[in-house]
Short mmCIF file of C-alpha atoms and ligand atoms in Angstrom, two decimals:
data_model
loop_
_atom_site.label_atom_id
_atom_site.label_comp_id
_atom_site.label_asym_id
_atom_site.label_seq_id
_atom_site.Cartn_x
_atom_site.Cartn_y
_atom_site.Cartn_z
CA MET A 930 93.37 88.58 143.74
CA LEU A 931 92.11 90.13 140.58
CA PRO A 932 89.52 88.56 138.61
CA LEU A 933 91.35 87.41 135.52
CA ASN A 934 90.68 88.98 132.09
CA HIS A 935 88.94 86.65 129.89
CA PHE A 936 89.23 86.16 126.00
CA ASP A 937 87.39 83.60 124.05
CA HIS A 938 90.93 82.52 123.00
CA LEU A 939 94.26 83.10 123.54
CA ILE A 940 96.80 82.17 120.39
CA VAL A 941 100.26 81.65 121.61
CA GLY A 942 102.89 82.68 119.12
CA GLN A 943 102.47 85.41 116.43
CA GLY A 944 104.31 84.23 113.36
CA LEU A 945 102.80 83.60 109.95
CA ALA A 946 100.35 81.35 111.85
CA GLY A 947 99.22 83.00 114.48
CA THR A 948 99.12 86.14 112.81
CA ALA A 949 96.63 84.75 110.17
CA LEU A 950 94.64 82.72 112.52
CA GLY A 951 94.28 86.49 114.84
CA TRP A 952 92.69 88.20 111.89
CA THR A 953 90.75 85.32 111.16
CA LEU A 954 88.92 84.95 114.56
CA GLN A 955 89.22 88.57 115.48
CA GLN A 956 86.91 89.33 111.97
CA HIS A 957 84.35 86.74 113.32
CA GLY A 958 83.89 88.84 116.09
CA TYR A 959 86.06 87.04 118.70
CA HIS A 960 87.60 88.97 121.76
CA THR A 961 91.24 87.20 120.85
CA LEU A 962 95.01 87.60 122.67
CA ILE A 963 97.98 86.79 120.70
CA ILE A 964 100.67 86.32 122.63
CA ASP A 965 104.41 85.97 121.55
CA ARG A 966 107.66 86.01 123.08
CA GLY A 967 109.26 88.14 120.32
CA GLU A 968 112.18 86.20 119.11
CA GLU A 969 114.65 88.04 116.52
CA ILE A 970 115.08 84.97 114.10
CA THR A 971 112.05 82.66 113.55
CA SER A 972 110.87 80.36 110.81
CA SER A 973 108.40 83.86 109.55
CA LYS A 974 110.89 86.24 110.79
CA ILE A 975 113.46 85.42 108.08
CA ALA A 976 111.09 83.84 105.53
CA ALA A 977 111.71 85.38 101.85
CA GLY A 978 107.16 84.82 101.78
CA LEU A 979 107.61 83.66 97.90
CA ILE A 980 104.48 82.34 96.64
CA THR A 981 105.76 80.02 93.88
CA PRO A 982 102.60 78.71 91.56
CA ILE A 983 105.06 76.05 90.20
CA THR A 984 107.75 74.65 91.94
CA GLY A 985 110.32 71.71 92.04
CA LEU A 986 112.12 69.84 89.35
CA ARG A 987 109.34 68.27 88.39
CA LEU A 988 106.91 71.36 87.75
CA VAL A 989 103.87 70.90 90.21
CA VAL A 990 101.60 73.66 90.28
CA SER A 991 101.49 74.55 94.34
CA TRP A 992 99.10 71.89 96.57
CA ARG A 993 95.44 73.87 95.98
CA LEU A 994 96.89 77.36 94.48
CA GLU A 995 93.86 77.74 92.52
CA GLU A 996 91.76 78.03 96.18
CA PHE A 997 94.31 79.42 98.43
CA LEU A 998 95.50 82.31 95.92
CA PRO A 999 92.70 84.22 95.49
CA TYR A 1000 91.73 84.03 99.05
CA ALA A 1001 95.47 84.85 100.13
CA VAL A 1002 95.25 88.02 97.92
CA ARG A 1003 92.00 89.13 99.21
CA PHE A 1004 92.58 88.49 103.20
CA TYR A 1005 96.57 90.51 102.94
CA ARG A 1006 95.00 93.23 100.73
CA GLU A 1007 92.00 93.94 103.26
CA ILE A 1008 94.91 93.96 106.50
CA GLU A 1009 97.30 96.34 104.14
CA SER A 1010 94.05 98.49 103.84
CA LEU A 1011 93.22 98.41 107.67
CA THR A 1012 96.74 99.36 108.59
CA GLY A 1013 98.00 101.78 105.94
CA SER A 1014 101.07 99.68 104.86
CA ARG A 1015 101.79 97.27 101.91
CA PHE A 1016 103.14 93.86 102.30
CA LEU A 1017 102.23 92.09 99.42
CA GLU A 1018 103.36 92.12 95.72
CA LEU A 1019 102.30 90.05 92.61
CA ASN A 1020 104.32 89.79 89.76
CA PRO A 1021 105.11 87.23 87.66
CA MET A 1022 107.97 85.09 88.36
CA LEU A 1023 110.81 83.72 85.93
CA ARG A 1024 111.88 79.82 85.99
CA LEU A 1025 115.09 79.53 84.27
CA PHE A 1026 116.37 75.71 83.07
CA ALA A 1027 119.25 74.51 84.60
CA SER A 1028 119.18 70.87 82.33
CA GLU A 1029 117.88 69.28 79.05
CA GLN A 1030 115.35 67.32 81.55
CA GLU A 1031 114.02 70.75 82.92
CA GLN A 1032 113.34 71.50 78.84
CA GLU A 1033 112.01 68.54 78.37
CA GLN A 1034 109.89 68.35 81.92
CA TYR A 1035 108.34 71.80 80.58
CA GLN A 1036 107.50 70.56 76.75
CA GLN A 1037 105.37 67.38 78.24
CA ARG A 1038 103.75 69.56 81.19
CA SER A 1039 103.28 73.35 80.25
CA GLN A 1040 100.63 72.28 77.29
CA THR A 1041 98.55 69.92 80.23
CA HIS A 1042 98.90 70.88 83.46
CA PHE A 1043 99.11 74.39 83.76
CA PRO A 1044 98.56 76.61 80.18
CA GLU A 1045 97.19 79.50 81.81
CA LEU A 1046 99.80 80.22 84.55
CA VAL A 1047 103.03 80.61 81.82
CA SER A 1048 104.15 82.14 78.98
CA ILE A 1049 107.64 81.98 77.50
CA PRO A 1050 108.88 86.20 77.26
CA GLU A 1051 111.21 87.58 74.53
CA PRO A 1052 113.99 87.99 75.52
CA LEU A 1053 113.57 86.03 79.01
CA ALA A 1054 115.73 88.33 80.73
CA ASN A 1055 118.44 90.61 80.23
CA GLU A 1056 121.42 88.95 79.15
CA SER A 1057 124.18 90.76 80.46
CA GLU A 1058 122.29 89.85 84.23
CA PHE A 1059 121.65 86.23 83.42
CA ASP A 1060 122.76 83.09 81.70
CA VAL A 1061 119.34 82.41 80.17
CA SER A 1062 121.12 79.78 77.32
CA GLN A 1063 118.77 76.93 78.52
CA GLY A 1064 116.00 79.05 78.29
CA GLY A 1065 112.83 78.90 80.93
CA PHE A 1066 109.61 80.27 81.15
CA GLU A 1067 107.69 83.17 83.98
CA MET A 1068 104.80 81.92 85.43
CA GLN A 1069 101.76 84.47 86.01
CA SER A 1070 100.25 84.83 89.86
CA GLY A 1071 103.51 84.62 91.51
CA GLY A 1072 103.64 86.28 94.99
CA LYS A 1073 105.81 88.01 97.53
CA LEU A 1074 105.08 88.40 101.14
CA ASP A 1075 107.19 90.97 102.78
CA VAL A 1076 106.64 88.61 105.98
CA PRO A 1077 108.23 91.09 108.40
CA THR A 1078 106.35 93.97 107.27
CA TYR A 1079 103.11 91.93 107.85
CA LEU A 1080 104.04 90.64 110.89
CA GLU A 1081 104.73 93.94 112.79
CA ALA A 1082 101.72 96.11 110.99
CA SER A 1083 99.77 93.04 112.60
CA ARG A 1084 101.27 93.07 116.06
CA GLU A 1085 100.74 97.03 115.88
CA TRP A 1086 97.15 97.07 115.11
CA PHE A 1087 96.45 94.00 117.70
CA GLN A 1088 98.58 96.25 120.55
CA LYS A 1089 96.24 98.96 119.69
CA GLN A 1090 93.07 96.64 120.63
CA ASN A 1091 94.69 95.43 123.26
CA CYS A 1092 94.80 91.88 122.01
CA PHE A 1093 98.51 91.50 122.26
CA LEU A 1094 101.08 90.36 124.72
CA LYS A 1095 105.08 90.23 124.83
CA ALA A 1096 105.52 86.89 127.02
CA ASP A 1097 106.86 83.23 126.65
CA ILE A 1098 104.53 80.43 127.84
CA ASP A 1099 105.86 77.33 129.32
CA PRO A 1100 102.94 74.74 128.80
CA GLN A 1101 103.96 72.66 131.43
CA GLN A 1102 104.06 75.20 134.04
CA ASP A 1103 101.36 77.96 133.61
CA LEU A 1104 98.60 76.87 132.27
CA ALA A 1105 95.56 75.92 134.79
CA TRP A 1106 92.27 74.16 133.68
CA LYS A 1107 88.86 75.57 135.48
CA ALA A 1108 85.41 74.99 134.49
CA ASP A 1109 86.44 74.38 130.55
CA GLN A 1110 88.57 77.22 130.57
CA VAL A 1111 92.29 77.86 130.56
CA GLN A 1112 93.96 80.28 132.90
CA ILE A 1113 97.38 81.53 133.22
CA ASN A 1114 97.47 83.61 136.38
CA ARG A 1115 100.88 84.94 135.90
CA LEU A 1116 99.17 87.25 132.90
CA GLY A 1117 96.20 87.86 134.45
CA VAL A 1118 94.26 85.79 132.11
CA SER A 1119 91.84 83.00 131.05
CA ALA A 1120 89.92 81.83 127.93
CA ASN A 1121 87.76 79.08 126.81
CA LYS A 1122 90.94 78.51 124.37
CA ILE A 1123 94.30 78.25 124.26
CA ILE A 1124 95.81 77.97 120.58
CA PHE A 1125 99.32 76.95 119.93
CA CYS A 1126 100.54 78.63 116.69
CA GLN A 1127 104.56 78.06 117.84
CA GLY A 1128 105.75 76.83 114.43
CA ILE A 1129 108.90 74.44 115.06
CA GLN A 1130 108.81 75.13 119.23
CA ALA A 1131 106.15 72.63 119.10
CA ARG A 1132 108.23 69.82 119.60
CA HIS A 1133 108.75 70.82 122.84
CA ASN A 1134 105.87 71.27 124.14
CA PRO A 1135 104.26 68.35 125.83
CA TRP A 1136 100.45 68.48 124.44
CA PHE A 1137 101.98 68.09 120.80
CA GLU A 1138 104.98 65.49 121.53
CA LYS A 1139 103.40 62.97 119.40
CA VAL A 1140 102.90 64.97 116.33
CA PRO A 1141 105.74 63.70 113.80
CA PHE A 1142 107.61 66.74 113.67
CA GLU A 1143 110.76 66.96 110.91
CA GLY A 1144 111.93 70.06 110.65
CA VAL A 1145 114.00 71.68 107.91
CA LYS A 1146 116.55 73.86 108.82
CA GLY A 1147 116.77 76.68 105.53
CA GLU A 1148 119.24 79.55 105.18
CA ILE A 1149 119.24 82.97 103.33
CA LEU A 1150 121.70 85.30 101.92
CA THR A 1151 120.93 89.05 101.82
CA LEU A 1152 123.21 90.64 98.91
CA LYS A 1153 124.29 93.73 97.46
CA ILE A 1154 123.87 93.75 93.59
CA PRO A 1155 124.58 97.35 92.37
CA GLY A 1156 123.13 98.43 89.41
CA LEU A 1157 121.05 94.72 88.67
CA THR A 1158 117.69 95.97 87.22
CA GLU A 1159 115.16 92.55 87.00
CA ARG A 1160 112.46 93.08 89.82
CA ARG A 1161 110.92 89.46 89.25
CA VAL A 1162 112.03 86.30 91.64
CA VAL A 1163 114.61 84.56 89.19
CA ASN A 1164 114.64 81.10 90.08
CA ARG A 1165 117.39 77.91 88.62
CA GLY A 1166 118.05 75.65 92.23
CA VAL A 1167 118.18 78.87 94.13
CA TRP A 1168 115.97 81.80 93.70
CA LEU A 1169 117.19 85.30 93.85
CA ALA A 1170 114.41 88.21 94.91
CA HIS A 1171 114.73 91.62 95.09
CA TRP A 1172 113.76 93.36 98.20
CA GLN A 1173 114.76 97.19 98.25
CA ASP A 1174 117.19 99.70 96.58
CA ASP A 1175 120.18 97.57 95.79
CA LEU A 1176 119.61 94.83 98.27
CA TYR A 1177 118.78 91.25 96.77
CA ARG A 1178 117.56 87.51 98.76
CA ALA A 1179 118.65 84.35 97.71
CA GLY A 1180 118.32 80.98 99.00
CA SER A 1181 117.56 78.39 100.28
CA THR A 1182 119.39 75.45 101.75
CA TYR A 1183 117.56 72.16 103.23
CA ASP A 1184 119.01 70.54 106.07
CA ARG A 1185 116.77 67.90 108.08
CA GLU A 1186 119.50 66.84 110.59
CA HIS A 1187 120.69 70.46 111.97
CA LEU A 1188 118.08 72.13 113.41
CA ASP A 1189 119.34 74.88 114.77
CA CYS A 1190 119.13 78.61 114.00
CA GLU A 1191 122.96 79.16 113.27
CA PRO A 1192 123.99 79.99 109.58
CA THR A 1193 126.82 77.83 108.11
CA VAL A 1194 129.77 78.57 105.74
CA ALA A 1195 128.57 75.39 103.82
CA GLY A 1196 125.33 77.10 102.85
CA ARG A 1197 126.18 80.23 102.14
CA GLU A 1198 128.67 78.61 99.70
CA GLU A 1199 125.79 76.44 98.46
CA ILE A 1200 124.09 79.64 97.36
CA MET A 1201 126.36 81.47 96.19
CA GLN A 1202 127.59 78.22 93.96
CA ARG A 1203 123.87 78.10 92.73
CA LEU A 1204 123.98 81.65 92.07
CA THR A 1205 127.09 81.70 90.00
CA GLU A 1206 125.77 79.37 87.97
CA PHE A 1207 123.13 81.80 86.80
CA LEU A 1208 123.67 85.27 87.47
CA LYS A 1209 126.32 86.90 85.70
CA VAL A 1210 127.24 89.99 87.91
CA PRO A 1211 129.43 90.38 91.17
CA PHE A 1212 127.46 90.65 93.87
CA GLU A 1213 128.09 91.12 97.86
CA VAL A 1214 126.82 89.07 100.55
CA VAL A 1215 125.61 91.41 103.35
CA GLU A 1216 123.63 89.13 105.12
CA GLN A 1217 123.02 85.55 106.43
CA ARG A 1218 120.29 83.73 108.08
CA ALA A 1219 119.44 80.97 109.11
CA ALA A 1220 115.77 79.09 110.60
CA VAL A 1221 113.89 76.00 110.85
CA ARG A 1222 110.55 75.28 108.75
CA PRO A 1223 107.65 73.65 110.59
CA VAL A 1224 107.57 70.70 108.88
CA ILE A 1225 105.36 67.56 110.11
CA ARG A 1226 105.59 64.15 108.41
CA GLY A 1227 103.07 64.35 105.53
CA ARG A 1228 104.36 67.95 104.67
CA LEU A 1229 100.66 69.57 104.99
CA PRO A 1230 99.55 71.82 107.44
CA VAL A 1231 97.90 70.64 110.62
CA LEU A 1232 95.05 71.89 113.04
CA GLY A 1233 92.46 71.16 115.42
CA LEU A 1234 91.31 70.67 118.79
CA HIS A 1235 93.42 67.95 121.37
CA PRO A 1236 90.95 64.77 121.46
CA GLU A 1237 91.83 64.98 125.20
CA ASN A 1238 91.49 68.96 125.90
CA PRO A 1239 89.40 70.22 123.66
CA CYS A 1240 90.46 73.59 124.99
CA VAL A 1241 93.93 73.01 123.33
CA GLY A 1242 94.44 74.15 119.41
CA PHE A 1243 96.95 73.36 117.55
CA PHE A 1244 97.76 75.21 114.41
CA ASN A 1245 100.79 74.45 112.39
CA GLY A 1246 102.84 72.73 110.01
CA PHE A 1247 103.46 74.97 106.93
CA ALA A 1248 106.69 74.36 105.56
CA SER A 1249 107.46 76.26 103.37
CA LYS A 1250 104.08 77.71 101.94
CA GLY A 1251 102.78 79.25 105.43
CA SER A 1252 101.98 82.89 103.03
CA LEU A 1253 99.76 81.02 100.71
CA GLN A 1254 98.56 78.58 103.08
CA THR A 1255 97.82 80.40 106.52
CA PRO A 1256 94.81 82.53 105.11
CA TRP A 1257 92.67 79.68 103.92
CA MET A 1258 93.77 77.50 106.63
CA ALA A 1259 92.96 80.20 109.56
CA ALA A 1260 89.54 80.60 107.89
CA HIS A 1261 89.13 76.62 108.03
CA PHE A 1262 90.09 76.22 111.33
CA ALA A 1263 87.58 79.33 112.50
CA ASP A 1264 85.00 77.20 111.25
CA VAL A 1265 85.82 74.24 113.14
CA LEU A 1266 85.82 76.08 116.19
CA GLU A 1267 82.50 77.42 115.47
CA ASP A 1268 81.32 73.72 114.63
CA LYS A 1269 80.67 74.39 111.35
CA ALA A 1270 83.21 72.32 109.95
CA THR A 1271 85.14 69.47 110.96
CA PRO A 1272 89.34 69.61 109.98
CA GLU A 1273 89.76 68.05 106.74
CA LYS A 1274 90.81 64.47 107.09
CA GLN A 1275 94.41 65.35 105.66
CA LEU A 1276 94.84 68.29 107.87
CA ASP A 1277 93.36 66.58 111.37
CA LEU A 1278 95.55 67.09 114.38
CA SER A 1279 94.08 63.39 116.19
CA ARG A 1280 95.50 61.56 113.38
CA LYS A 1281 98.44 63.19 113.33
CA LEU A 1282 98.55 62.44 117.29
CA LYS A 1283 97.80 58.71 116.80
CA PRO A 1284 100.93 55.85 116.40
CA LYS A 1285 102.26 55.10 113.04
CA SER A 1286 101.16 51.69 112.70
C1 LIG B 967 114.63 79.88 104.85
C2 LIG B 967 113.45 79.86 105.05
C3 LIG B 967 112.57 80.28 103.53
C4 LIG B 967 111.23 80.17 103.64
N1 LIG B 967 110.78 80.72 102.48
C5 LIG B 967 109.64 80.70 102.34
C6 LIG B 967 108.36 81.09 101.32
O1 LIG B 967 109.28 82.10 100.31
N2 LIG B 967 107.22 81.30 101.30
C7 LIG B 967 106.80 81.01 102.37
O2 LIG B 967 105.18 81.01 101.97
N3 LIG B 967 106.99 80.60 103.15
C8 LIG B 967 108.73 80.42 103.67
N4 LIG B 967 109.36 80.27 104.88
C9 LIG B 967 108.32 79.08 105.41
C10 LIG B 967 106.90 79.85 106.25
O3 LIG B 967 107.47 81.05 106.55
C11 LIG B 967 106.69 79.13 107.19
O4 LIG B 967 105.58 77.90 107.12
C12 LIG B 967 105.82 79.86 108.72
O5 LIG B 967 107.03 80.98 108.89
C13 LIG B 967 105.55 79.20 109.89
O6 LIG B 967 105.06 79.92 110.70
P1 LIG B 967 104.60 80.11 111.99
O7 LIG B 967 103.75 80.63 112.33
O8 LIG B 967 103.99 78.26 111.54
O9 LIG B 967 106.09 79.89 113.06
P2 LIG B 967 107.35 80.25 113.52
O10 LIG B 967 106.87 82.04 112.38
O11 LIG B 967 108.13 79.94 113.92
O12 LIG B 967 106.42 81.31 114.18
C14 LIG B 967 106.23 80.93 115.75
C15 LIG B 967 106.37 82.12 116.91
O13 LIG B 967 106.12 81.80 118.07
C16 LIG B 967 106.30 81.93 119.16
N5 LIG B 967 106.76 81.05 120.13
C17 LIG B 967 107.15 79.82 119.71
N6 LIG B 967 107.03 79.13 121.75
C18 LIG B 967 106.42 80.23 122.19
C19 LIG B 967 106.06 80.11 123.41
N7 LIG B 967 105.97 79.28 124.38
N8 LIG B 967 105.45 81.16 124.26
C20 LIG B 967 105.49 82.62 123.41
N9 LIG B 967 105.74 82.41 121.91
C21 LIG B 967 105.97 81.28 121.41
C22 LIG B 967 107.99 82.22 118.12
O14 LIG B 967 108.59 83.32 118.64
C23 LIG B 967 107.18 82.96 116.87
O15 LIG B 967 107.27 84.13 117.02
C24 LIG B 967 110.43 80.31 104.38
C25 LIG B 967 110.98 79.11 105.75
C26 LIG B 967 113.11 79.77 106.15
C27 LIG B 967 113.18 78.66 107.57
#
C-alpha cells in the first residue's frame, strides 16, 4: 500500500464554515485538506450573504456586531487581495417600516441602542420605486458577501495549493483510527484531526447525532426588474438586494417543518406578496431556490472537539449569520485547536452533546 498523504487537519465541507476555517488554519501555517462533495444546492451557495446590522421587528443589533464585523471585513479583504477577486460589498441598507408599531419601536430604541448605526436620509428612497409612506431608516455598516464567488475563488486557491479534494465522505464507513490519527484509506490521506463543517448534513453524522439541530428551510427568488435604480438592500418583511445588471434577489422564507431543498409555490407567493407591499415597479421571477439553514437549538454557532474522540471536530450552526460570524469563529476555533483557548461556554460542542435535563 502506498504511504498516506498526511495533513494536520481534514476539513469536511467547503461552505461558509469550512472555507473560513480552511483559510484560517492555512494562515496559522497548517497543512490542511478541504474535502467537499460539490453539491449544486447548499445553504451557502444559495445564501444572499447579507450582513444586516439591525434585524427583526424588535430592531435588535446583530449579536457582537462591533466585534465580528471589523474582523470579517479584514478577513474577506485579505482573501480578495490574495485571490484577485472581489466579493464583499459594504453599503448602507434601507429598512422601511411596515406599521406604526415599528415606527414607535424605532423612536424608543434608536437613540439608546444604536444611535451611531442609523440615519434618516431625505428622501428615504425613490418614491416612484418604493412605498415609503410609513417611513424608515438607513443602517450604516451593512454588507453583502457574494458567497458563490467567495467560495469559488477560495476553492481555486486551495486547489492550487493541492489542499482541496472533491469527494463524498461517509463518516461511518470511511474513517479508520490509528495512533491518534484519522485515516481515509480510499482517498490515501491521514490527519491529526478531522473537522466536520457539513452544515445541516451533519444531522446524519453519527458523531453528532445528539446535537439538537433544528434547521430552517429558506427560499429565495431571483428577479428581473428592468430600470430599478436602487442599489441598497431594502428590507420590509422581506429583503430585496441588487445582484447584477437588472437582476435582484429577494427573500427569504422560514419553514421549520419541511427540511428539503425543493422550491414551493407557497414560498414563491409569500415573497412576491410581501414584496408588492413596498415595491411599486413590475418584476419577473427568473429563478427560485431553496435550502436549509443549519440552525442548532440556542441559535448560536457550535464548535469544539468531540469529548469521546479529540481527533473529531465540529464547526456548525451558523443559521442566517454565516457571512458575519464564520471568520471570527474560525479564529476562535483555531485558538482552541492550538490549546490557546477553550471554546466559549455558550458555543461549546460538549454542552450540546449532553442530553437536556
Ligand atoms: C435561504 C437562505 C438565505 C440565507 N441568507 C443568508 C444571509 O443573508 N446572510 C448570511 O450570512 N447567511 C445566510 N444564510 C445562511 C448561511 O449561509 C449559513 O449559515 C451558511 O450557509 C452555513 O454554511 P455551512 O458551511 O455551515 O453549511 P453549508 O453551506 O451547507 O456547507 C456544507 C458543505 O459541506 C458539504 N458536505 C456535507 N456533507 C458532506 C460529506 N459527507 N462529504 C463531503 N462534503 C459534504 C456540502 O456539500 C456543503 O458544500 C442563508 C441561508 C439560506 C438557506
